[in-house]
Short mmCIF file of C-alpha atoms in Angstrom, two decimals:
data_model
loop_
_atom_site.label_atom_id
_atom_site.label_comp_id
_atom_site.label_asym_id
_atom_site.label_seq_id
_atom_site.Cartn_x
_atom_site.Cartn_y
_atom_site.Cartn_z
CA UNK V 1 -39.87 -49.09 -43.40
CA UNK V 2 -42.61 -46.59 -44.17
CA UNK V 3 -41.50 -44.34 -41.33
CA UNK V 4 -37.96 -44.36 -42.62
CA UNK V 5 -39.05 -43.50 -46.14
CA UNK V 6 -41.38 -40.77 -44.95
CA UNK V 7 -38.72 -39.08 -42.88
CA UNK V 8 -36.17 -39.04 -45.67
CA UNK V 9 -37.42 -35.88 -47.47
CA UNK V 10 -37.58 -33.81 -44.30
CA UNK V 11 -34.16 -34.98 -43.24
CA UNK V 12 -32.75 -34.09 -46.66
CA UNK V 13 -34.37 -30.65 -46.49
CA UNK V 14 -32.93 -30.08 -43.02
CA UNK V 15 -29.49 -31.12 -44.22
CA UNK V 16 -29.80 -28.80 -47.22
CA UNK V 17 -30.81 -25.86 -45.02
CA UNK V 18 -27.97 -26.58 -42.63
CA UNK V 19 -25.49 -26.77 -45.50
CA UNK V 20 -26.80 -23.53 -46.96
CA UNK V 21 -26.60 -21.75 -43.61
CA UNK V 22 -23.01 -22.91 -43.06
CA UNK V 23 -21.76 -21.63 -46.44
CA UNK V 24 -20.51 -18.04 -46.59
CA UNK V 25 -22.11 -16.67 -49.74
CA UNK V 26 -20.36 -13.28 -49.60
CA UNK V 27 -17.27 -14.40 -51.59
CA UNK V 28 -19.59 -16.14 -54.06
CA UNK V 29 -21.49 -12.92 -54.74
CA UNK V 30 -18.30 -10.92 -55.11
CA UNK V 31 -16.96 -13.47 -57.60
CA UNK V 32 -20.32 -13.38 -59.38
CA UNK V 33 -20.08 -9.61 -59.70
CA UNK V 34 -16.54 -9.85 -61.04
CA UNK V 35 -17.61 -12.61 -63.44
CA UNK V 36 -20.45 -10.49 -64.75
CA UNK V 37 -18.09 -7.60 -65.35
CA UNK V 38 -15.53 -9.85 -67.01
CA UNK V 39 -18.04 -11.73 -69.17
CA UNK V 40 -19.68 -8.48 -70.22
CA UNK V 41 -16.39 -7.48 -71.84
CA UNK V 42 -15.88 -10.70 -73.77
CA UNK V 43 -16.31 -10.92 -77.51
CA UNK V 44 -16.29 -7.22 -78.24
CA UNK V 45 -13.24 -5.00 -78.42
CA UNK V 46 -15.56 -2.01 -78.70
CA UNK V 47 -17.19 -2.88 -75.39
CA UNK V 48 -13.80 -3.28 -73.73
CA UNK V 49 -12.64 0.05 -75.04
CA UNK V 50 -15.85 1.72 -73.89
CA UNK V 51 -15.62 0.21 -70.39
CA UNK V 52 -12.00 1.11 -69.82
CA UNK V 53 -12.56 4.58 -71.30
CA UNK V 54 -15.40 5.13 -68.85
CA UNK V 55 -13.22 3.84 -66.03
CA UNK V 56 -10.40 6.17 -67.03
CA UNK V 57 -12.79 9.11 -67.31
CA UNK V 58 -14.25 8.41 -63.85
CA UNK V 59 -10.78 8.11 -62.36
CA UNK V 60 -9.69 11.40 -63.92
CA UNK V 61 -12.77 13.20 -62.57
CA UNK V 62 -12.29 11.56 -59.17
CA UNK V 63 -8.63 12.57 -59.15
CA UNK V 64 -9.44 16.18 -60.00
CA UNK V 65 -12.23 16.29 -57.42
CA UNK V 66 -9.90 14.85 -54.79
CA UNK V 67 -7.25 17.46 -55.63
CA UNK V 68 -9.87 20.19 -55.30
CA UNK V 69 -10.91 18.89 -51.89
CA UNK V 70 -7.31 18.62 -50.73
CA UNK V 71 -6.80 22.23 -51.84
CA UNK V 72 -9.52 23.23 -49.36
CA UNK V 73 -7.38 22.02 -46.47
CA UNK V 74 -6.88 24.92 -44.08
CA UNK V 75 -9.90 26.84 -45.39
CA UNK V 76 -12.18 28.04 -42.60
CA UNK V 77 -15.27 26.79 -44.44
CA UNK V 78 -13.89 23.45 -45.64
CA UNK V 79 -16.03 21.59 -43.09
CA UNK V 80 -19.28 22.96 -44.50
CA UNK V 81 -18.22 22.16 -48.07
CA UNK V 82 -17.27 18.52 -47.46
CA UNK V 83 -20.32 17.85 -45.27
CA UNK V 84 -22.64 19.14 -47.98
CA UNK V 85 -20.72 17.17 -50.61
CA UNK V 86 -21.21 14.00 -48.55
CA UNK V 87 -24.94 14.70 -48.28
CA UNK V 88 -25.25 15.30 -52.04
CA UNK V 89 -23.32 12.09 -52.71
CA UNK V 90 -25.67 10.13 -50.46
CA UNK V 91 -28.68 11.74 -52.16
CA UNK V 92 -27.33 10.70 -55.56
CA UNK V 93 -26.78 7.15 -54.33
CA UNK V 94 -30.38 7.08 -53.11
CA UNK V 95 -32.15 8.13 -56.29
CA UNK V 96 -29.82 7.86 -59.28
CA UNK V 97 -29.68 4.01 -59.23
CA UNK V 98 -33.49 4.01 -59.41
CA UNK V 99 -33.66 6.28 -62.46
CA UNK V 100 -30.51 5.09 -64.25
CA UNK V 101 -29.96 1.53 -63.04
CA UNK V 102 -27.43 -0.57 -64.96
CA UNK V 103 -29.28 -3.85 -64.46
CA UNK V 104 -26.77 -5.64 -62.24
CA UNK V 105 -28.20 -9.11 -61.57
CA UNK V 106 -26.26 -9.46 -58.31
CA UNK V 107 -28.22 -6.50 -56.93
CA UNK V 108 -31.68 -7.49 -58.18
CA UNK V 109 -33.37 -9.33 -55.28
CA UNK V 110 -36.24 -10.59 -57.45
CA UNK V 111 -33.76 -12.95 -59.14
CA UNK V 112 -32.90 -14.55 -55.80
CA UNK V 113 -36.31 -15.14 -54.18
CA UNK V 114 -36.47 -18.81 -55.26
CA UNK V 115 -33.03 -19.68 -53.91
CA UNK V 116 -32.62 -21.19 -50.41
CA UNK V 117 -30.91 -18.10 -48.99
CA UNK V 118 -31.50 -16.43 -45.64
CA UNK V 119 -32.04 -12.65 -45.66
CA UNK V 120 -29.22 -11.66 -43.31
CA UNK V 121 -26.39 -13.48 -45.15
CA UNK V 122 -27.95 -12.26 -48.40
CA UNK V 123 -27.76 -8.64 -47.22
CA UNK V 124 -24.07 -9.06 -46.38
CA UNK V 125 -23.36 -10.69 -49.73
CA UNK V 126 -25.26 -8.10 -51.76
CA UNK V 127 -23.59 -5.27 -49.83
CA UNK V 128 -20.15 -6.68 -50.56
CA UNK V 129 -21.00 -7.14 -54.24
CA UNK V 130 -22.30 -3.58 -54.40
CA UNK V 131 -18.90 -2.27 -53.33
CA UNK V 132 -17.38 -3.56 -56.58
CA UNK V 133 -17.71 -1.09 -59.44
CA UNK V 134 -16.85 2.34 -60.78
CA UNK V 135 -19.45 4.13 -58.64
CA UNK V 136 -18.10 2.91 -55.28
CA UNK V 137 -14.55 3.68 -56.42
CA UNK V 138 -15.55 7.23 -57.30
CA UNK V 139 -17.31 7.64 -53.94
CA UNK V 140 -14.25 6.31 -52.15
CA UNK V 141 -12.08 8.96 -53.80
CA UNK V 142 -14.51 11.71 -52.75
CA UNK V 143 -14.58 10.37 -49.19
CA UNK V 144 -10.78 10.28 -48.98
CA UNK V 145 -10.48 13.81 -50.36
CA UNK V 146 -13.15 15.05 -47.93
CA UNK V 147 -11.44 13.70 -44.81
CA UNK V 148 -8.05 15.00 -45.97
CA UNK V 149 -9.59 18.47 -46.28
CA UNK V 150 -10.69 18.60 -42.63
CA UNK V 151 -8.66 16.03 -40.67
CA UNK V 152 -6.10 17.52 -38.28
CA UNK V 153 -4.29 15.97 -35.35
CA UNK V 154 -4.36 12.42 -34.01
CA UNK V 155 -8.07 12.51 -33.14
CA UNK V 156 -8.94 13.79 -36.60
CA UNK V 157 -6.85 11.04 -38.19
CA UNK V 158 -8.59 8.32 -36.18
CA UNK V 159 -11.98 9.78 -37.05
CA UNK V 160 -11.00 9.92 -40.74
CA UNK V 161 -10.08 6.23 -40.74
CA UNK V 162 -13.57 5.45 -39.43
CA UNK V 163 -15.41 7.98 -41.57
CA UNK V 164 -14.30 6.76 -45.01
CA UNK V 165 -15.75 3.21 -44.76
CA UNK V 166 -18.81 4.45 -42.88
CA UNK V 167 -19.65 6.94 -45.63
CA UNK V 168 -19.00 4.48 -48.44
CA UNK V 169 -20.97 1.62 -46.86
CA UNK V 170 -23.74 4.00 -45.83
CA UNK V 171 -24.19 5.32 -49.36
CA UNK V 172 -24.21 1.87 -50.94
CA UNK V 173 -26.53 0.40 -48.31
CA UNK V 174 -28.90 3.35 -48.73
CA UNK V 175 -29.10 2.76 -52.47
CA UNK V 176 -29.71 -0.96 -52.11
CA UNK V 177 -32.27 -0.59 -49.31
CA UNK V 178 -34.33 1.94 -51.25
CA UNK V 179 -34.14 -0.18 -54.41
CA UNK V 180 -35.22 -3.34 -52.55
CA UNK V 181 -38.12 -1.57 -50.85
CA UNK V 182 -39.39 -0.28 -54.20
CA UNK V 183 -38.49 -3.18 -56.50
CA UNK V 184 -42.11 -4.30 -56.95
CA UNK V 185 -43.18 -0.76 -57.74
CA UNK V 186 -40.37 -0.32 -60.24
CA UNK V 187 -41.47 -3.40 -62.19
CA UNK V 188 -45.17 -2.53 -62.25
CA UNK V 189 -47.33 -0.25 -64.35
CA UNK V 190 -47.22 2.36 -61.58
CA UNK V 191 -43.46 2.20 -61.80
CA UNK V 192 -43.64 3.08 -65.47
CA UNK V 193 -45.74 6.11 -64.62
CA UNK V 194 -43.24 6.99 -61.91
CA UNK V 195 -40.45 6.76 -64.47
CA UNK V 196 -42.23 9.38 -66.54
CA UNK V 197 -42.66 11.60 -63.49
CA UNK V 198 -39.01 11.13 -62.56
CA UNK V 199 -38.01 12.73 -65.85
CA UNK V 200 -39.76 15.92 -64.84
CA UNK V 201 -38.33 15.79 -61.32
CA UNK V 202 -34.79 15.35 -62.64
CA UNK V 203 -35.24 18.24 -65.06
CA UNK V 204 -36.53 20.55 -62.34
CA UNK V 205 -33.92 19.36 -59.84
CA UNK V 206 -31.07 19.94 -62.28
CA UNK V 207 -32.21 23.48 -62.95
CA UNK V 208 -32.67 24.12 -59.22
CA UNK V 209 -29.09 22.98 -58.60
CA UNK V 210 -27.91 25.23 -61.42
CA UNK V 211 -29.77 28.19 -59.94
CA UNK V 212 -28.32 27.51 -56.47
CA UNK V 213 -24.80 27.36 -57.89
CA UNK V 214 -25.32 30.66 -59.72
CA UNK V 215 -26.59 32.31 -56.56
CA UNK V 216 -23.58 31.03 -54.64
CA UNK V 217 -21.21 32.50 -57.21
CA UNK V 218 -23.07 35.80 -57.29
CA UNK V 219 -23.15 36.25 -53.52
CA UNK V 220 -19.53 35.14 -53.26
CA UNK V 221 -17.75 33.30 -50.46
CA UNK V 222 -18.14 29.82 -49.01
CA UNK V 223 -19.43 31.32 -45.77
CA UNK V 224 -22.92 31.18 -47.30
CA UNK V 225 -22.77 27.39 -46.94
CA UNK V 226 -22.26 27.47 -43.16
CA UNK V 227 -25.97 27.54 -42.15
CA UNK V 228 -26.78 24.55 -44.36
CA UNK V 229 -23.62 22.73 -43.26
CA UNK V 230 -24.53 23.21 -39.59
CA UNK V 231 -27.76 21.30 -40.18
CA UNK V 232 -26.51 18.65 -42.61
CA UNK V 233 -23.59 17.61 -40.38
CA UNK V 234 -26.19 15.95 -38.12
CA UNK V 235 -27.84 14.00 -40.94
CA UNK V 236 -26.35 10.54 -41.65
CA UNK V 237 -24.29 9.48 -43.51
CA UNK V 238 -22.90 13.04 -43.74
CA UNK V 239 -22.40 12.79 -39.97
CA UNK V 240 -19.37 10.62 -40.72
CA UNK V 241 -17.58 13.57 -42.32
CA UNK V 242 -18.93 15.95 -39.68
CA UNK V 243 -17.37 13.68 -37.06
CA UNK V 244 -13.93 14.21 -38.60
CA UNK V 245 -14.36 17.98 -38.58
CA UNK V 246 -15.58 17.97 -34.96
CA UNK V 247 -12.73 15.73 -33.77
CA UNK V 248 -10.20 17.96 -35.53
CA UNK V 249 -11.66 21.02 -33.78
CA UNK V 250 -11.33 19.31 -30.40
CA UNK V 251 -15.09 18.83 -29.91
CA UNK V 252 -14.77 15.20 -28.87
CA UNK V 253 -18.23 14.96 -27.35
CA UNK V 254 -19.85 16.19 -30.56
CA UNK V 255 -17.65 13.85 -32.60
CA UNK V 256 -18.68 10.90 -30.43
CA UNK V 257 -22.36 11.81 -30.85
CA UNK V 258 -21.96 12.03 -34.62
CA UNK V 259 -20.20 8.66 -34.69
CA UNK V 260 -23.02 7.15 -32.65
CA UNK V 261 -25.62 8.62 -35.01
CA UNK V 262 -23.76 7.30 -38.06
CA UNK V 263 -23.40 3.78 -36.70
CA UNK V 264 -26.99 3.67 -35.42
CA UNK V 265 -28.36 4.94 -38.72
CA UNK V 266 -26.33 2.35 -40.64
CA UNK V 267 -27.60 -0.41 -38.36
CA UNK V 268 -31.20 0.69 -38.79
CA UNK V 269 -30.72 0.96 -42.53
CA UNK V 270 -29.34 -2.58 -42.77
CA UNK V 271 -32.21 -3.80 -40.60
CA UNK V 272 -34.72 -2.05 -42.87
CA UNK V 273 -33.02 -3.61 -45.90
CA UNK V 274 -33.22 -7.06 -44.31
CA UNK V 275 -36.93 -6.65 -43.48
CA UNK V 276 -37.68 -5.41 -47.00
CA UNK V 277 -35.78 -8.36 -48.44
CA UNK V 278 -37.66 -10.79 -46.19
CA UNK V 279 -40.99 -9.30 -47.23
CA UNK V 280 -39.99 -9.52 -50.88
CA UNK V 281 -39.03 -13.19 -50.56
CA UNK V 282 -42.24 -14.32 -48.83
CA UNK V 283 -44.86 -12.03 -50.40
CA UNK V 284 -46.41 -12.94 -53.78
CA UNK V 285 -45.83 -10.54 -56.63
CA UNK V 286 -48.92 -8.40 -57.21
CA UNK V 287 -47.61 -6.98 -60.48
CA UNK V 288 -48.96 -10.02 -62.34
CA UNK V 289 -52.57 -9.12 -61.55
CA UNK V 290 -54.52 -8.68 -64.72
CA UNK V 291 -54.49 -5.06 -65.82
CA UNK V 292 -57.54 -3.16 -66.89
CA UNK V 293 -58.88 -3.95 -70.31
CA UNK V 294 -57.46 -1.85 -73.06
CA UNK V 295 -59.66 0.46 -75.02
CA UNK V 296 -61.07 -0.94 -78.23
CA UNK V 297 -59.20 -0.01 -81.33
CA UNK V 298 -61.03 2.32 -83.66
CA UNK V 299 -62.49 0.72 -86.72
CA UNK V 300 -62.15 1.55 -90.40
CA UNK V 301 -58.45 2.26 -90.14
CA UNK V 302 -58.90 5.19 -87.78
CA UNK V 303 -55.83 4.08 -85.87
CA UNK V 304 -53.69 5.18 -88.75
CA UNK V 305 -55.08 8.70 -88.93
CA UNK V 306 -52.95 11.62 -87.87
CA UNK V 307 -49.92 10.53 -89.90
CA UNK V 308 -51.16 11.73 -93.28
CA UNK V 309 -48.20 14.09 -93.64
CA UNK V 310 -45.77 11.17 -93.76
CA UNK V 311 -45.02 9.48 -97.10
CA UNK V 312 -46.85 6.25 -97.87
CA UNK V 313 -43.72 4.12 -98.18
CA UNK V 314 -41.11 2.45 -95.99
CA UNK V 315 -39.83 5.81 -94.74
CA UNK V 316 -43.30 6.81 -93.57
CA UNK V 317 -43.97 3.43 -91.97
CA UNK V 318 -40.69 3.46 -90.06
CA UNK V 319 -41.22 7.05 -88.96
CA UNK V 320 -44.71 6.15 -87.69
CA UNK V 321 -43.19 3.28 -85.68
CA UNK V 322 -40.69 5.62 -84.03
CA UNK V 323 -43.35 8.24 -83.25
CA UNK V 324 -45.59 5.59 -81.68
CA UNK V 325 -42.68 4.41 -79.53
CA UNK V 326 -42.33 7.99 -78.29
CA UNK V 327 -45.96 8.05 -77.14
CA UNK V 328 -46.47 4.48 -75.96
CA UNK V 329 -43.22 3.01 -74.68
CA UNK V 330 -42.74 4.12 -71.03
CA UNK V 331 -38.95 4.40 -71.19
CA UNK V 332 -38.90 6.21 -74.52
CA UNK V 333 -41.64 8.53 -73.29
CA UNK V 334 -39.71 9.23 -70.09
CA UNK V 335 -36.56 10.11 -72.04
CA UNK V 336 -38.49 12.48 -74.28
CA UNK V 337 -40.28 14.15 -71.37
CA UNK V 338 -36.94 14.73 -69.61
CA UNK V 339 -35.37 16.15 -72.77
CA UNK V 340 -38.33 18.42 -73.53
CA UNK V 341 -38.50 19.66 -69.95
CA UNK V 342 -34.78 20.41 -69.65
CA UNK V 343 -34.64 21.89 -73.14
CA UNK V 344 -37.36 24.39 -72.22
CA UNK V 345 -36.66 25.05 -68.53
CA UNK V 346 -32.97 25.93 -68.71
CA UNK V 347 -33.15 28.62 -71.45
CA UNK V 348 -36.40 30.09 -70.13
CA UNK V 349 -35.37 30.23 -66.45
CA UNK V 350 -32.05 31.82 -67.34
CA UNK V 351 -33.85 34.34 -69.55
CA UNK V 352 -36.30 35.20 -66.76
CA UNK V 353 -33.35 35.77 -64.41
CA UNK V 354 -31.87 38.15 -66.98
CA UNK V 355 -28.61 36.20 -67.07
CA UNK V 356 -29.28 34.10 -70.13
CA UNK V 357 -28.52 34.32 -73.82
CA UNK V 358 -30.65 33.62 -76.84
CA UNK V 359 -28.03 31.04 -77.82
CA UNK V 360 -29.16 28.88 -74.89
CA UNK V 361 -31.82 27.68 -77.33
CA UNK V 362 -29.08 25.35 -78.55
CA UNK V 363 -29.60 23.44 -75.33
CA UNK V 364 -33.06 22.41 -76.55
CA UNK V 365 -31.77 20.97 -79.82
CA UNK V 366 -28.90 19.33 -77.95
CA UNK V 367 -31.17 17.57 -75.44
CA UNK V 368 -33.53 16.31 -78.15
CA UNK V 369 -30.65 15.35 -80.42
CA UNK V 370 -29.53 12.86 -77.77
CA UNK V 371 -32.61 10.78 -78.61
CA UNK V 372 -30.95 9.80 -81.89
CA UNK V 373 -28.35 7.78 -79.98
CA UNK V 374 -28.87 4.01 -79.61
CA UNK V 375 -31.78 3.95 -82.02
CA UNK V 376 -31.70 0.17 -82.41
CA UNK V 377 -31.42 -0.46 -78.68
CA UNK V 378 -34.69 1.41 -78.16
CA UNK V 379 -36.40 -1.33 -80.16
CA UNK V 380 -34.99 -3.98 -77.72
CA UNK V 381 -35.41 -7.57 -78.91
CA UNK V 382 -38.09 -6.47 -81.41
CA UNK V 383 -35.30 -5.09 -83.57
CA UNK V 384 -34.87 -8.53 -85.11
CA UNK V 385 -38.11 -7.88 -87.05
CA UNK V 386 -36.64 -4.67 -88.43
CA UNK V 387 -33.36 -6.46 -89.14
CA UNK V 388 -35.22 -8.88 -91.42
CA UNK V 389 -35.93 -5.97 -93.77
CA UNK V 390 -32.30 -4.77 -93.94
CA UNK V 391 -30.37 -6.62 -96.60
CA UNK V 392 -28.49 -3.81 -98.31
CA UNK V 393 -26.91 -0.46 -97.64
CA UNK V 394 -29.93 1.20 -99.25
CA UNK V 395 -32.28 -0.53 -96.78
CA UNK V 396 -30.17 0.58 -93.82
CA UNK V 397 -30.02 4.15 -95.13
CA UNK V 398 -33.80 4.34 -95.55
CA UNK V 399 -34.33 2.96 -92.03
CA UNK V 400 -31.95 5.49 -90.48
CA UNK V 401 -33.41 8.31 -92.57
CA UNK V 402 -36.92 7.49 -91.34
CA UNK V 403 -35.77 7.56 -87.73
CA UNK V 404 -34.06 10.92 -88.24
CA UNK V 405 -37.21 12.23 -89.92
CA UNK V 406 -39.37 11.19 -86.96
CA UNK V 407 -37.04 12.97 -84.54
CA UNK V 408 -36.92 16.07 -86.72
CA UNK V 409 -40.71 16.34 -86.78
CA UNK V 410 -40.55 16.98 -83.03
CA UNK V 411 -37.17 18.62 -82.51
CA UNK V 412 -37.23 21.27 -85.24
CA UNK V 413 -40.56 22.90 -84.24
CA UNK V 414 -39.62 22.64 -80.56
CA UNK V 415 -36.24 24.28 -81.20
CA UNK V 416 -37.91 27.13 -83.09
CA UNK V 417 -40.38 27.56 -80.22
CA UNK V 418 -37.68 27.64 -77.52
CA UNK V 419 -35.54 30.07 -79.52
CA UNK V 420 -38.52 32.39 -80.05
CA UNK V 421 -39.59 32.28 -76.38
CA UNK V 422 -36.03 32.93 -75.19
CA UNK V 423 -35.56 35.82 -77.62
CA UNK V 424 -38.90 37.29 -76.55
CA UNK V 425 -38.09 37.10 -72.84
CA UNK V 426 -34.68 38.67 -73.40
CA UNK V 427 -35.93 41.19 -75.96
CA UNK V 428 -33.15 40.07 -78.30
CA UNK V 429 -34.97 39.43 -81.56
CA UNK V 430 -31.88 40.52 -83.47
CA UNK V 431 -30.07 37.46 -82.15
CA UNK V 432 -32.96 35.09 -82.89
CA UNK V 433 -31.90 34.08 -86.46
CA UNK V 434 -28.31 33.39 -85.45
CA UNK V 435 -29.30 31.37 -82.39
CA UNK V 436 -31.82 29.33 -84.37
CA UNK V 437 -29.30 28.67 -87.14
CA UNK V 438 -26.67 27.49 -84.68
CA UNK V 439 -29.24 25.30 -82.90
CA UNK V 440 -30.24 23.65 -86.19
CA UNK V 441 -26.59 23.07 -87.08
CA UNK V 442 -26.04 21.42 -83.69
CA UNK V 443 -29.16 19.30 -84.17
CA UNK V 444 -27.95 18.10 -87.56
CA UNK V 445 -24.54 17.30 -86.10
CA UNK V 446 -26.15 15.22 -83.35
CA UNK V 447 -28.33 13.37 -85.84
CA UNK V 448 -25.11 12.61 -87.73
CA UNK V 449 -23.14 11.36 -84.75
CA UNK V 450 -26.22 9.65 -83.29
CA UNK V 451 -26.60 7.52 -86.40
CA UNK V 452 -22.92 6.58 -86.28
CA UNK V 453 -23.09 5.81 -82.55
CA UNK V 454 -26.18 3.64 -83.11
CA UNK V 455 -24.26 1.63 -85.68
CA UNK V 456 -20.96 1.31 -83.81
CA UNK V 457 -22.02 1.33 -80.14
CA UNK V 458 -25.45 -0.30 -79.91
CA UNK V 459 -26.55 -1.51 -76.48
CA UNK V 460 -29.66 -3.00 -74.94
CA UNK V 461 -32.33 -1.28 -72.85
CA UNK V 462 -33.81 -3.89 -70.45
CA UNK V 463 -37.58 -4.34 -70.41
CA UNK V 464 -37.87 -5.87 -66.92
CA UNK V 465 -37.72 -2.66 -64.89
CA UNK V 466 -39.05 0.85 -65.22
CA UNK V 467 -35.72 2.44 -64.34
CA UNK V 468 -33.21 0.04 -65.90
CA UNK V 469 -31.75 1.82 -68.88
CA UNK V 470 -28.69 -0.30 -69.70
CA UNK V 471 -28.13 -4.06 -69.68
CA UNK V 472 -25.42 -5.55 -67.39
CA UNK V 473 -21.91 -5.06 -68.74
CA UNK V 474 -22.97 -2.35 -71.20
CA UNK V 475 -22.95 0.70 -68.94
CA UNK V 476 -19.53 1.83 -70.12
CA UNK V 477 -20.63 1.28 -73.73
CA UNK V 478 -23.59 3.62 -73.19
CA UNK V 479 -21.43 6.31 -71.60
CA UNK V 480 -18.85 6.01 -74.38
CA UNK V 481 -21.56 6.48 -77.03
CA UNK V 482 -22.98 9.49 -75.20
CA UNK V 483 -19.75 11.31 -74.32
CA UNK V 484 -18.01 10.44 -77.59
CA UNK V 485 -21.06 11.53 -79.55
CA UNK V 486 -21.28 14.87 -77.75
CA UNK V 487 -17.62 15.61 -78.40
CA UNK V 488 -17.96 14.58 -82.04
CA UNK V 489 -21.10 16.74 -82.44
CA UNK V 490 -19.24 19.75 -81.08
CA UNK V 491 -16.45 19.06 -83.57
CA UNK V 492 -18.83 18.71 -86.52
CA UNK V 493 -20.63 21.96 -85.72
CA UNK V 494 -17.43 23.80 -84.72
CA UNK V 495 -17.27 25.96 -87.92
CA UNK V 496 -20.67 27.47 -87.14
CA UNK V 497 -19.78 27.84 -83.46
CA UNK V 498 -16.57 29.65 -84.42
CA UNK V 499 -18.47 31.94 -86.76
CA UNK V 500 -21.01 32.81 -84.04
CA UNK V 501 -18.21 33.53 -81.57
CA UNK V 502 -16.49 35.73 -84.17
CA UNK V 503 -19.62 37.79 -84.80
CA UNK V 504 -20.11 38.26 -81.05
CA UNK V 505 -16.45 39.07 -80.29
CA UNK V 506 -16.14 41.60 -83.12
CA UNK V 507 -19.51 43.21 -82.31
CA UNK V 508 -20.91 42.33 -85.75
CA UNK V 509 -24.22 41.00 -84.46
CA UNK V 510 -26.01 42.52 -87.43
CA UNK V 511 -24.39 39.83 -89.59
CA UNK V 512 -25.47 36.98 -87.31
CA UNK V 513 -28.62 36.40 -89.40
CA UNK V 514 -26.42 34.62 -91.94
CA UNK V 515 -26.11 31.79 -89.41
CA UNK V 516 -29.74 30.81 -90.07
CA UNK V 517 -29.38 29.67 -93.71
CA UNK V 518 -25.87 28.42 -93.04
CA UNK V 519 -27.02 26.44 -89.99
CA UNK V 520 -29.97 24.94 -91.83
CA UNK V 521 -27.75 23.87 -94.73
CA UNK V 522 -24.97 22.66 -92.45
CA UNK V 523 -27.35 20.61 -90.29
CA UNK V 524 -28.97 19.04 -93.33
CA UNK V 525 -25.61 18.19 -94.88
CA UNK V 526 -24.27 16.75 -91.61
CA UNK V 527 -27.36 14.59 -91.18
CA UNK V 528 -27.13 13.27 -94.74
CA UNK V 529 -23.42 12.51 -94.36
CA UNK V 530 -23.94 10.74 -91.03
CA UNK V 531 -26.72 8.56 -92.43
CA UNK V 532 -24.63 7.70 -95.48
CA UNK V 533 -21.61 6.74 -93.36
CA UNK V 534 -23.65 4.76 -90.84
CA UNK V 535 -25.69 2.72 -93.34
CA UNK V 536 -22.88 0.38 -94.54
CA UNK V 537 -21.73 -0.08 -90.93
CA UNK V 538 -25.25 -1.21 -89.95
CA UNK V 539 -25.29 -3.81 -92.73
CA UNK V 540 -21.80 -5.06 -91.86
CA UNK V 541 -22.39 -5.20 -88.10
CA UNK V 542 -26.05 -6.27 -88.17
CA UNK V 543 -25.50 -9.63 -86.38
CA UNK V 544 -23.45 -7.91 -83.67
CA UNK V 545 -26.10 -5.21 -83.26
CA UNK V 546 -28.80 -7.88 -82.91
CA UNK V 547 -26.86 -9.59 -80.13
CA UNK V 548 -26.14 -6.31 -78.35
CA UNK V 549 -29.71 -4.96 -78.36
CA UNK V 550 -31.25 -8.32 -77.42
CA UNK V 551 -29.15 -8.76 -74.29
CA UNK V 552 -31.68 -7.15 -71.98
#
């Protein structure tokens, strides 16, 4: 009897493992991904509109990009262009999900480590789930357009049929493998520091890409891409597109070698992903180790020093809270570092090259003005404490005003600095007042639309990962707030933009100084109007905002 009882647990465990191994979890994960997308759209017409708007926008861009690639068909340098495009796409898939992850639970392996799942079936299931979404659809369109641009003849057609899925699966697998290998780092304190560093890297990388594009236009001709294309066509997964070009040219041996490299690289990548997943599932998490003791807080109220310029009321207290978030919260700090770096690098580098304009200082105010968007989401679940103090339109207005004040304390001096440096490098001090006035008008417009976007399109910023910036199901909402806000800001500041264009077109630059007082007044008025319009919306939609920002 005792033997029978003792063997029962092990027999049950064996039966459970056998049942788990016999079940194909791939369809389950795909349905889970679809369920997450569907459930993320429930209960909010705004979220549905944002998601489908983002989908439509991505499809339009993908359609235009595909048309552009198809137009390259027959061009002698089309092969170099599409191979480099495939490499850039793969590079984006490698790093962008780390810096701007959307928090998809089906792709987060740390949520699955306690489940009785084997690594190999789990890799297949996660790979299949990763192929569902706007990003894979956009990549598929680029892949189809690329092979159409270079495929010729029966051999080229066969190679194209193989190249499209190989490129798509290679890009997605690369993203997931890199994310799995670094998941513990991304959820640790070092990951938070890396998030801050990534802001600088993205800023520098964006300007480097801009400089390369300018050089390409200046030198003229796609033939300048041939040396780079000759190297990149042997680097997977761009080898998949290079295979199509080689097969179309009749170089069947080279095409076969490129196919072999693509398949081998994909196999090694999946194997690396599986080993990383196995290590993650059997290795204890070291991120829970007790961190170093924090420094002692200064006594006698010294912690509150440094904010004496702020009023001693609710506005000052709220502004202090926002400024401390800028310095202490890793994600907020990373966003500010990226904005400051881009806002300074782009105008200054263009000025040094002699191809810039003093009006590029508007880029600085534009980048920093983006920080006004999703103000309540930046508080995450702690916003419920702020919400307890908002019971009237007046309370909401004061809260929004304090947040705008905190941003202005950083953005206005920085905008003045960038405008002065740019004017000095270009030797165009006559254009300095007009550029500064237009930049301040744009800043005020973005504070206006940012307040409205925070009230109408609030979304959560997850706290469980250094690079997760949007909660699951809210990615389209975030893009809608950003793109819609930028378009609305341009519309609000359009009178000043039109006036600046008029002065420049009619060669009346001596009158451009009038843009400074006009821009200052216009920006102030736009900010005041935006705060006034957003305040009653915040009060009316406060419960919905609480739910939205607490999702992560």
